[in-house]
mmCIF file of N, CA and C in Angstrom:
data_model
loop_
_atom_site.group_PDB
_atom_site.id
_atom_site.type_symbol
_atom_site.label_atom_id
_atom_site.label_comp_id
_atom_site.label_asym_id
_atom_site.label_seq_id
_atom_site.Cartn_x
_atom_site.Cartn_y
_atom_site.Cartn_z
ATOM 1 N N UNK A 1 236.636 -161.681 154.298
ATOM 2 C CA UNK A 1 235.328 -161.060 154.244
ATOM 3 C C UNK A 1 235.350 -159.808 155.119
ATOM 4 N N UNK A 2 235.034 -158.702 154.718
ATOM 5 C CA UNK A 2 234.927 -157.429 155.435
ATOM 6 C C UNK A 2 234.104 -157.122 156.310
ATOM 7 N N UNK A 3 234.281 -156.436 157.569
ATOM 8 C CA UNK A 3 232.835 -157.059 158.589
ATOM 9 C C UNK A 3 233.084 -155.227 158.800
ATOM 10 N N UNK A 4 231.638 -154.949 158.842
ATOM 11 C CA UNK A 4 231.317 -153.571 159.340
ATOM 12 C C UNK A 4 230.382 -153.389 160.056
ATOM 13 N N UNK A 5 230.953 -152.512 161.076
ATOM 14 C CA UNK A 5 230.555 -152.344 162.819
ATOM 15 C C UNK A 5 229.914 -150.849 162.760
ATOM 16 N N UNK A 6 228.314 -150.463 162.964
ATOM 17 C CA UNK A 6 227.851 -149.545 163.344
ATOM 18 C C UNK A 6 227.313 -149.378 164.560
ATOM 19 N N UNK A 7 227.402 -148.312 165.591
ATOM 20 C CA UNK A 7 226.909 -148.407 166.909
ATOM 21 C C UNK A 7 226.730 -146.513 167.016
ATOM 22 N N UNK A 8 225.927 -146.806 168.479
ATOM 23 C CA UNK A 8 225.694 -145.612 169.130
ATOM 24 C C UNK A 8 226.123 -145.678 170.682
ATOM 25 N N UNK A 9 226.703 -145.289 170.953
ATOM 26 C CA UNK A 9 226.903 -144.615 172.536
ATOM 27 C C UNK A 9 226.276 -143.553 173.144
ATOM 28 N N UNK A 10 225.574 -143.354 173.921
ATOM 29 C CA UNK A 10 225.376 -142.119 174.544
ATOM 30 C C UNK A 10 225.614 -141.958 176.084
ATOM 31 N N UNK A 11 226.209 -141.368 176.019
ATOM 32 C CA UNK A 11 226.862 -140.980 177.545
ATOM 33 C C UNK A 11 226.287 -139.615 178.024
ATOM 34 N N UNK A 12 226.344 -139.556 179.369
ATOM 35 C CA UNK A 12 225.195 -138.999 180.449
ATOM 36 C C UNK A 12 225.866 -137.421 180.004
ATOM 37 N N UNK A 13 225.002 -136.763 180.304
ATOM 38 C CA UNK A 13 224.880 -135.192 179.840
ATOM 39 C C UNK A 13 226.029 -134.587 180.293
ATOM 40 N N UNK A 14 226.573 -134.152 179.496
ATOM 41 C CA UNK A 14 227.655 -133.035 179.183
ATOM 42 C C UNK A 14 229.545 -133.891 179.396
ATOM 43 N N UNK A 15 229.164 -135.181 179.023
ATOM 44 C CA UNK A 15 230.285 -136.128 179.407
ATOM 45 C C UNK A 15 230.847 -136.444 178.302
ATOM 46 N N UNK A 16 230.511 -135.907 176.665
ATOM 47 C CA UNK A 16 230.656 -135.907 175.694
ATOM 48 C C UNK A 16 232.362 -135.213 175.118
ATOM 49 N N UNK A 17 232.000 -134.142 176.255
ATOM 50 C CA UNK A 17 233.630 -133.525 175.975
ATOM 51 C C UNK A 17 235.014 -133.925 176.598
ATOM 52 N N UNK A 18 234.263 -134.488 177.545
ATOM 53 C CA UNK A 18 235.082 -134.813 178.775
ATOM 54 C C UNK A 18 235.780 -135.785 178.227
ATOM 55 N N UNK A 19 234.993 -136.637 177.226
ATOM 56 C CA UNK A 19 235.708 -138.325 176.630
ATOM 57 C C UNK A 19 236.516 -137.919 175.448
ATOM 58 N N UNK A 20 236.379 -137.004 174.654
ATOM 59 C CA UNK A 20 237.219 -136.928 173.682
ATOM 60 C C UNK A 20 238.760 -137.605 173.406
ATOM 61 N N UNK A 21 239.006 -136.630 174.713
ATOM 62 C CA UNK A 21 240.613 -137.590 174.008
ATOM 63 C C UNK A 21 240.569 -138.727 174.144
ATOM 64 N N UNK A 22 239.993 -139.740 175.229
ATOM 65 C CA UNK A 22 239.435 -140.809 175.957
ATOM 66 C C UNK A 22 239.427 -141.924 174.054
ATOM 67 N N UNK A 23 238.547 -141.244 173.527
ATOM 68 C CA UNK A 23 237.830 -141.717 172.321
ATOM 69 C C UNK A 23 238.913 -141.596 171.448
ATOM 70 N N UNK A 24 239.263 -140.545 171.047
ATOM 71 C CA UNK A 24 240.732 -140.294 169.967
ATOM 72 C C UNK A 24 241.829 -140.924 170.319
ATOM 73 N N UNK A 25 242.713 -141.153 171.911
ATOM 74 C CA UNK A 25 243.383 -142.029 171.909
ATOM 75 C C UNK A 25 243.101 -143.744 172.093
ATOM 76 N N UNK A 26 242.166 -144.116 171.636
ATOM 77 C CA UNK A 26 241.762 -145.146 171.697
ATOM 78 C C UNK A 26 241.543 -145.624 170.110
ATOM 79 N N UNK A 27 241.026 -144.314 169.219
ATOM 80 C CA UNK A 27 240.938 -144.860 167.879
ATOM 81 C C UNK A 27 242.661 -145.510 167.209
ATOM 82 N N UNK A 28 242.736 -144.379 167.923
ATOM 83 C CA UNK A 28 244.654 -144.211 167.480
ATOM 84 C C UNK A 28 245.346 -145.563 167.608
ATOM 85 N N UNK A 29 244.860 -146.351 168.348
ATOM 86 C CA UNK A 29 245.975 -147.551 169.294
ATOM 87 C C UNK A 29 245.039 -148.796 168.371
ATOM 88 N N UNK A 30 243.290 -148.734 168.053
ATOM 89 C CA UNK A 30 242.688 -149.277 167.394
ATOM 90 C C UNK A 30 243.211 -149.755 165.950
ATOM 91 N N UNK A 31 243.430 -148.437 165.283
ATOM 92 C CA UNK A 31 243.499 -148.504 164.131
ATOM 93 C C UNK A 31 245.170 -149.259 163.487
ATOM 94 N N UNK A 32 245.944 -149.272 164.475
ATOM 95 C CA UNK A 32 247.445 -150.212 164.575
ATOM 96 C C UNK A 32 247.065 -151.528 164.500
ATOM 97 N N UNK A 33 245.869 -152.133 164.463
ATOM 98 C CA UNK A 33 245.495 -153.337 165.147
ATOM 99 C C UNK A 33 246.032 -153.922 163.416
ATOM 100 N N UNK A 34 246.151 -155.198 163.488
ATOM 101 C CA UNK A 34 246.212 -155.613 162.129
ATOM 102 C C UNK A 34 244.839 -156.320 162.271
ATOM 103 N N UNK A 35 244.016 -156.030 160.611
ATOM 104 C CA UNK A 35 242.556 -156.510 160.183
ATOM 105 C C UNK A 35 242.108 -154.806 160.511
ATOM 106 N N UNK A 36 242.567 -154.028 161.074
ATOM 107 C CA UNK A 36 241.653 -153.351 161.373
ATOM 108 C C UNK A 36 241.752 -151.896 159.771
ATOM 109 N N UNK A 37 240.698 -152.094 159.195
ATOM 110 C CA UNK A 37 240.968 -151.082 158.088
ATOM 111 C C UNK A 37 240.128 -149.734 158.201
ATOM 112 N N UNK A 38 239.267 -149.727 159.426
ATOM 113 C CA UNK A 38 238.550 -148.168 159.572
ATOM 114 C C UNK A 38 238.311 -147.955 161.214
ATOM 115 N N UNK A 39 238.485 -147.347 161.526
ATOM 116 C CA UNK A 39 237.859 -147.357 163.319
ATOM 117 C C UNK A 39 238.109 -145.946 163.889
ATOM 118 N N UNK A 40 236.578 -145.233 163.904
ATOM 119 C CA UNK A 40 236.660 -144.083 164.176
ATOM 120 C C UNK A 40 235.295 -143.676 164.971
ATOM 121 N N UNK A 41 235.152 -142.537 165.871
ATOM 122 C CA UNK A 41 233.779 -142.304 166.883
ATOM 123 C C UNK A 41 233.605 -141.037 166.156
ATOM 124 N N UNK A 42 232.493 -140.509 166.101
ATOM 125 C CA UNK A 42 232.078 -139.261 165.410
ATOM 126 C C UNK A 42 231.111 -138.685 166.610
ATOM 127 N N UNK A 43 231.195 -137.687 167.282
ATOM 128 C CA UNK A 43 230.004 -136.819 167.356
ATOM 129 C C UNK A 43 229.344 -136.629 166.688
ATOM 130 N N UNK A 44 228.132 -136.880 167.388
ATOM 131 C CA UNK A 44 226.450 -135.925 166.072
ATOM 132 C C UNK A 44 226.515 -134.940 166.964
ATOM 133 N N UNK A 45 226.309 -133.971 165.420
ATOM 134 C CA UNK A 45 226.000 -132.925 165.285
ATOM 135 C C UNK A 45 224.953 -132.314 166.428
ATOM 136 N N UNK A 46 223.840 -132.969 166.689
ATOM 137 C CA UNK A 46 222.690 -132.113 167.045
ATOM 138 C C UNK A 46 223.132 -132.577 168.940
ATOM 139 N N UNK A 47 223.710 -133.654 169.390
ATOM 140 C CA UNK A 47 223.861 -133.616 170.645
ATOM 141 C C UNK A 47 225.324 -134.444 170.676
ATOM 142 N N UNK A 48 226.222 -133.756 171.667
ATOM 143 C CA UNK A 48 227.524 -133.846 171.952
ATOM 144 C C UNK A 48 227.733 -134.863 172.758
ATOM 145 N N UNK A 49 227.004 -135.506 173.078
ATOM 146 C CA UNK A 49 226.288 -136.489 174.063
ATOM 147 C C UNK A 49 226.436 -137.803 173.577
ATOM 148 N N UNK A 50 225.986 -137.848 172.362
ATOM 149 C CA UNK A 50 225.623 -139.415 171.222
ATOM 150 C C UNK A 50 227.274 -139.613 170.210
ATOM 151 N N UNK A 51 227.858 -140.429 170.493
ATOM 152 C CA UNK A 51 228.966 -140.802 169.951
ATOM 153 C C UNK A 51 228.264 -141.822 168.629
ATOM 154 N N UNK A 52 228.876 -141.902 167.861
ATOM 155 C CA UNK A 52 228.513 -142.593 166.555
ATOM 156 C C UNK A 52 229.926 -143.200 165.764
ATOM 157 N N UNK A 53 229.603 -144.690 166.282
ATOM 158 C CA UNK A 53 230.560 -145.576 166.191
ATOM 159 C C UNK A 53 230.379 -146.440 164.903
ATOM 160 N N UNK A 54 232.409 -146.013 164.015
ATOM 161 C CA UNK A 54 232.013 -146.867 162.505
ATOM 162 C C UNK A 54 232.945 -147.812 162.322
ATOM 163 N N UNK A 55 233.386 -148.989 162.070
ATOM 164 C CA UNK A 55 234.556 -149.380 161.700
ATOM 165 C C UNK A 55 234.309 -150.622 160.399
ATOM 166 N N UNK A 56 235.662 -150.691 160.061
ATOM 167 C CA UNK A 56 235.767 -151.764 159.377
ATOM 168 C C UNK A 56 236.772 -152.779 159.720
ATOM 169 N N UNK A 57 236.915 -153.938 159.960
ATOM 170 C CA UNK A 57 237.472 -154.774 159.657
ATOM 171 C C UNK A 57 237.936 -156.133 159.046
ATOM 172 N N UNK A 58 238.858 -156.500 158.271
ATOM 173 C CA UNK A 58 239.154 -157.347 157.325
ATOM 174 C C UNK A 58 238.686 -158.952 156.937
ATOM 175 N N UNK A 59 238.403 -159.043 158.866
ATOM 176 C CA UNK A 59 237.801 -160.244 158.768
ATOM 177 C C UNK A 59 237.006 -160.674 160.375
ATOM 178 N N UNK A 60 236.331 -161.931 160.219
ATOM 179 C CA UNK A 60 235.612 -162.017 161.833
ATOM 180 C C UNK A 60 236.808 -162.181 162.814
ATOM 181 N N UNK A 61 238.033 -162.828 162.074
ATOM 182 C CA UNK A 61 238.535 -162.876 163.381
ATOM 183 C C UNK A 61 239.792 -161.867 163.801
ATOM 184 N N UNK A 62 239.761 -160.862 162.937
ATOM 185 C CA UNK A 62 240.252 -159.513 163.086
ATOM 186 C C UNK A 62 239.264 -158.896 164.346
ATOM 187 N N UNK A 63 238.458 -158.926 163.832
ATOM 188 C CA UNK A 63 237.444 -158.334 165.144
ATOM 189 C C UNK A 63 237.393 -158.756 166.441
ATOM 190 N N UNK A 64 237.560 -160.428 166.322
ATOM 191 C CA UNK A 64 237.378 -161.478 167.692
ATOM 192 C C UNK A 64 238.818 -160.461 168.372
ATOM 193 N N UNK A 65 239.728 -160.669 167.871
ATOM 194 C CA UNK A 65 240.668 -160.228 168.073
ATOM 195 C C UNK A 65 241.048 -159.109 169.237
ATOM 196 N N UNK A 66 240.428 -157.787 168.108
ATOM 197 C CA UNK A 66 240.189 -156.705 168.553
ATOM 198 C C UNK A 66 239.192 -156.745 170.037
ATOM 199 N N UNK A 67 238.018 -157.452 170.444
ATOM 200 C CA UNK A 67 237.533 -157.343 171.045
ATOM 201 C C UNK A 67 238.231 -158.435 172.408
ATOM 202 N N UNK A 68 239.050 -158.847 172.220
ATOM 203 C CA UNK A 68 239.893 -159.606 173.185
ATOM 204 C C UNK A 68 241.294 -158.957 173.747
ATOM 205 N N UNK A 69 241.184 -157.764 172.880
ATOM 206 C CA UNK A 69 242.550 -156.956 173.294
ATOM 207 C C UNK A 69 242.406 -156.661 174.661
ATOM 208 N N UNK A 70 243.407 -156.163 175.088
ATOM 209 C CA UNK A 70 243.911 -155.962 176.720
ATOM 210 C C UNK A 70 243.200 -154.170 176.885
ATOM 211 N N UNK A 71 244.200 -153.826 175.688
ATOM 212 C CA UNK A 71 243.195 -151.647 175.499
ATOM 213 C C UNK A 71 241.863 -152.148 175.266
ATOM 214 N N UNK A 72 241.325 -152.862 174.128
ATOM 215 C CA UNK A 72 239.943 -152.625 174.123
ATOM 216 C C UNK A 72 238.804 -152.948 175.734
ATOM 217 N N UNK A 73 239.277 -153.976 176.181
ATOM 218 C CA UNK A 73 238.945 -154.283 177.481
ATOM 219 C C UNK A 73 239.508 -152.879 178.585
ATOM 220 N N UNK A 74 240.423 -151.831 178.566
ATOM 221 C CA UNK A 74 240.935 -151.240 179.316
ATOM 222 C C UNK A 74 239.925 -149.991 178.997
ATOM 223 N N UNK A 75 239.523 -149.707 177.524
ATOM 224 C CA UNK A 75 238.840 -149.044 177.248
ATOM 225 C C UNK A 75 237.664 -148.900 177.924
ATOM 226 N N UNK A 76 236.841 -150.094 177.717
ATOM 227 C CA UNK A 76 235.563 -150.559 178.132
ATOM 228 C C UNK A 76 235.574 -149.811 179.584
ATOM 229 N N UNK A 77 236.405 -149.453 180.741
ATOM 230 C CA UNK A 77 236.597 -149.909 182.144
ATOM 231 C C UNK A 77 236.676 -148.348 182.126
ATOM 232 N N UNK A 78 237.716 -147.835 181.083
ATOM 233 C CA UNK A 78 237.644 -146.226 181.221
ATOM 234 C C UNK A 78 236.731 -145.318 181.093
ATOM 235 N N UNK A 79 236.066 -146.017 179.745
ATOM 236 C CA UNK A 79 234.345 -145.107 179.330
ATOM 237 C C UNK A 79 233.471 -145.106 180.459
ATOM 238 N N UNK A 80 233.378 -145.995 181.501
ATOM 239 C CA UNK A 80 232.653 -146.071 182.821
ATOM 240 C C UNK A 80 232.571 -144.543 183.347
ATOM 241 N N UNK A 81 233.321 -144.181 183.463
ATOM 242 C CA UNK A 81 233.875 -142.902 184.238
ATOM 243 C C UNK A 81 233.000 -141.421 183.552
ATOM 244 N N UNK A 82 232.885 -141.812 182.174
ATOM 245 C CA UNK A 82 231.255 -140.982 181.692
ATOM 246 C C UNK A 82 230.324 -141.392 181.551
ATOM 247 N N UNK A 83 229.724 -142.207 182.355
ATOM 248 C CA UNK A 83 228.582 -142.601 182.484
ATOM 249 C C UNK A 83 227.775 -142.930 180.996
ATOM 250 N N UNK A 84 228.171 -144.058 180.973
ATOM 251 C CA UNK A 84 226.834 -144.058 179.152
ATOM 252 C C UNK A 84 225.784 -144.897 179.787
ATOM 253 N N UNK A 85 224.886 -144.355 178.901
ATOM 254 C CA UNK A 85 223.389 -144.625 179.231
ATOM 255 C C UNK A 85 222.858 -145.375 178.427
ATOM 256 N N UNK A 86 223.415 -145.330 177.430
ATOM 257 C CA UNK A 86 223.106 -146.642 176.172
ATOM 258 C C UNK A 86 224.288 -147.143 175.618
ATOM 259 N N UNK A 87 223.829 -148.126 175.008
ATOM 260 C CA UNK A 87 224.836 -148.598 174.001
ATOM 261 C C UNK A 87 224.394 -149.680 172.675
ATOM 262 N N UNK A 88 224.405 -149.329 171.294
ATOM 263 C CA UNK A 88 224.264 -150.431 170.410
ATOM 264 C C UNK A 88 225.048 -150.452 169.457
ATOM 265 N N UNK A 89 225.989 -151.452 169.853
ATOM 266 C CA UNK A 89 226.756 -151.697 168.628
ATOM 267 C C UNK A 89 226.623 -152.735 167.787
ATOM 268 N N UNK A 90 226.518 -153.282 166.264
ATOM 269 C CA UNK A 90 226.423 -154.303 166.013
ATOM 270 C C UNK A 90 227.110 -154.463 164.562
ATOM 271 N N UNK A 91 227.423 -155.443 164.035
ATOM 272 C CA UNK A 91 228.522 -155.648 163.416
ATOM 273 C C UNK A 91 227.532 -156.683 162.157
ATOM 274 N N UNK A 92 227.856 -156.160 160.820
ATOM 275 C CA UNK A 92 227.358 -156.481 159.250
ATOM 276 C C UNK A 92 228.585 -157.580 158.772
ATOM 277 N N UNK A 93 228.239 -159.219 158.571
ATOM 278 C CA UNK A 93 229.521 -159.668 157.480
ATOM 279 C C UNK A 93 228.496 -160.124 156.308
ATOM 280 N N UNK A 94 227.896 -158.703 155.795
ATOM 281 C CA UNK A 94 227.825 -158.933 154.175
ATOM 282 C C UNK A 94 226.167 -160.165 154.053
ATOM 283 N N UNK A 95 225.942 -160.660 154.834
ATOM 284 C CA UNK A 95 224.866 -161.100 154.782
ATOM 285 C C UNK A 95 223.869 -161.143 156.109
ATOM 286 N N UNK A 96 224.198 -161.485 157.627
ATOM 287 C CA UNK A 96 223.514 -160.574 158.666
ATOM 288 C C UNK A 96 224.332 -159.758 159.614
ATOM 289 N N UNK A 97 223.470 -159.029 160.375
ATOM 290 C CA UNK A 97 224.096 -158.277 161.315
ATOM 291 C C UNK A 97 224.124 -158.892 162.780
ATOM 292 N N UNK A 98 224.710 -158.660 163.767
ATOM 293 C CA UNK A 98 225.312 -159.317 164.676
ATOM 294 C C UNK A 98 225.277 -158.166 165.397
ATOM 295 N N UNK A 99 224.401 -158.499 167.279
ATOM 296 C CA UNK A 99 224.613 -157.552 168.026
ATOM 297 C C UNK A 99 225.707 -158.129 168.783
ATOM 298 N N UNK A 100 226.938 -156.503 168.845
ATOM 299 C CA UNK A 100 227.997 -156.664 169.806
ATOM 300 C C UNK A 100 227.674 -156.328 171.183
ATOM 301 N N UNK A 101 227.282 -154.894 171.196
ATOM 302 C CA UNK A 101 226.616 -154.747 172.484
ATOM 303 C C UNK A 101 225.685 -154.300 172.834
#
C-alpha cells in the first residue's frame, strides 16, 4: 500500500538558505532507502522560509523504517541549528491521514 507524506516546515527568518544543502543532502541519502519511491523538500515560492515536504513510500513499514533510521534521527538534531518554528507533517495510506509531526 503506498503511503504519502505531506508537511510544512518553517524555519526562523532567513535560515531557509542556510539549510539547503542540509535538505538536498538528506533527500539524497533518503531516497537510497528501500520503500522509499519519492522524497523531496521544495521551497515556496512566495517565502524562502516555508519548506514543503512530499514523499512517497511503498509501504507503512517502509516509512516505520525510514523514521527509525540513524540519518533521519541525525537529521532531526541538524535542522535544530535553523531554528524551525513550525512543523506539520502527516502521512495519507489511501484511506486516513496520520499526524507525523
Amino acid at each position: 500500500m503506498t503511503i504519502l507524506v505531506m508537511g510544512t516546515i518553517r524555519l526562523a527568518a532567513g535560515e531557509g538558505a542556510k539549510a539547503a544543502q542540509l535538505l538536498a543532502d538528506h533527500a539524497q541519502a533518503v531516497r537510497a532507502e528501500a520503500g522509499c519511491d519519492e522524497y523531496c523538500f521544495a521551497f515556496d515560492a512566495a517565502d524562502p522560509d516555508l519548506i514543503r515536504v512530499a514523499e512517497r513510500w511503498a509501504s507503512v513499514e517502509a516509512l516505520a523504517a525510514h523514521g527509525a533510521a540513524e540519518h533521519q534521527k541525525a537529521f532531526g538534531r541538524a535542522l535544530r541549528a535553523h531554528a524551525p518554528q513550525e512543523m506539520a507533517i502527516d502521512a495519507w495510506d489511501g484511506m486516513h491521514w496520520r499526524k507525523l509531526v
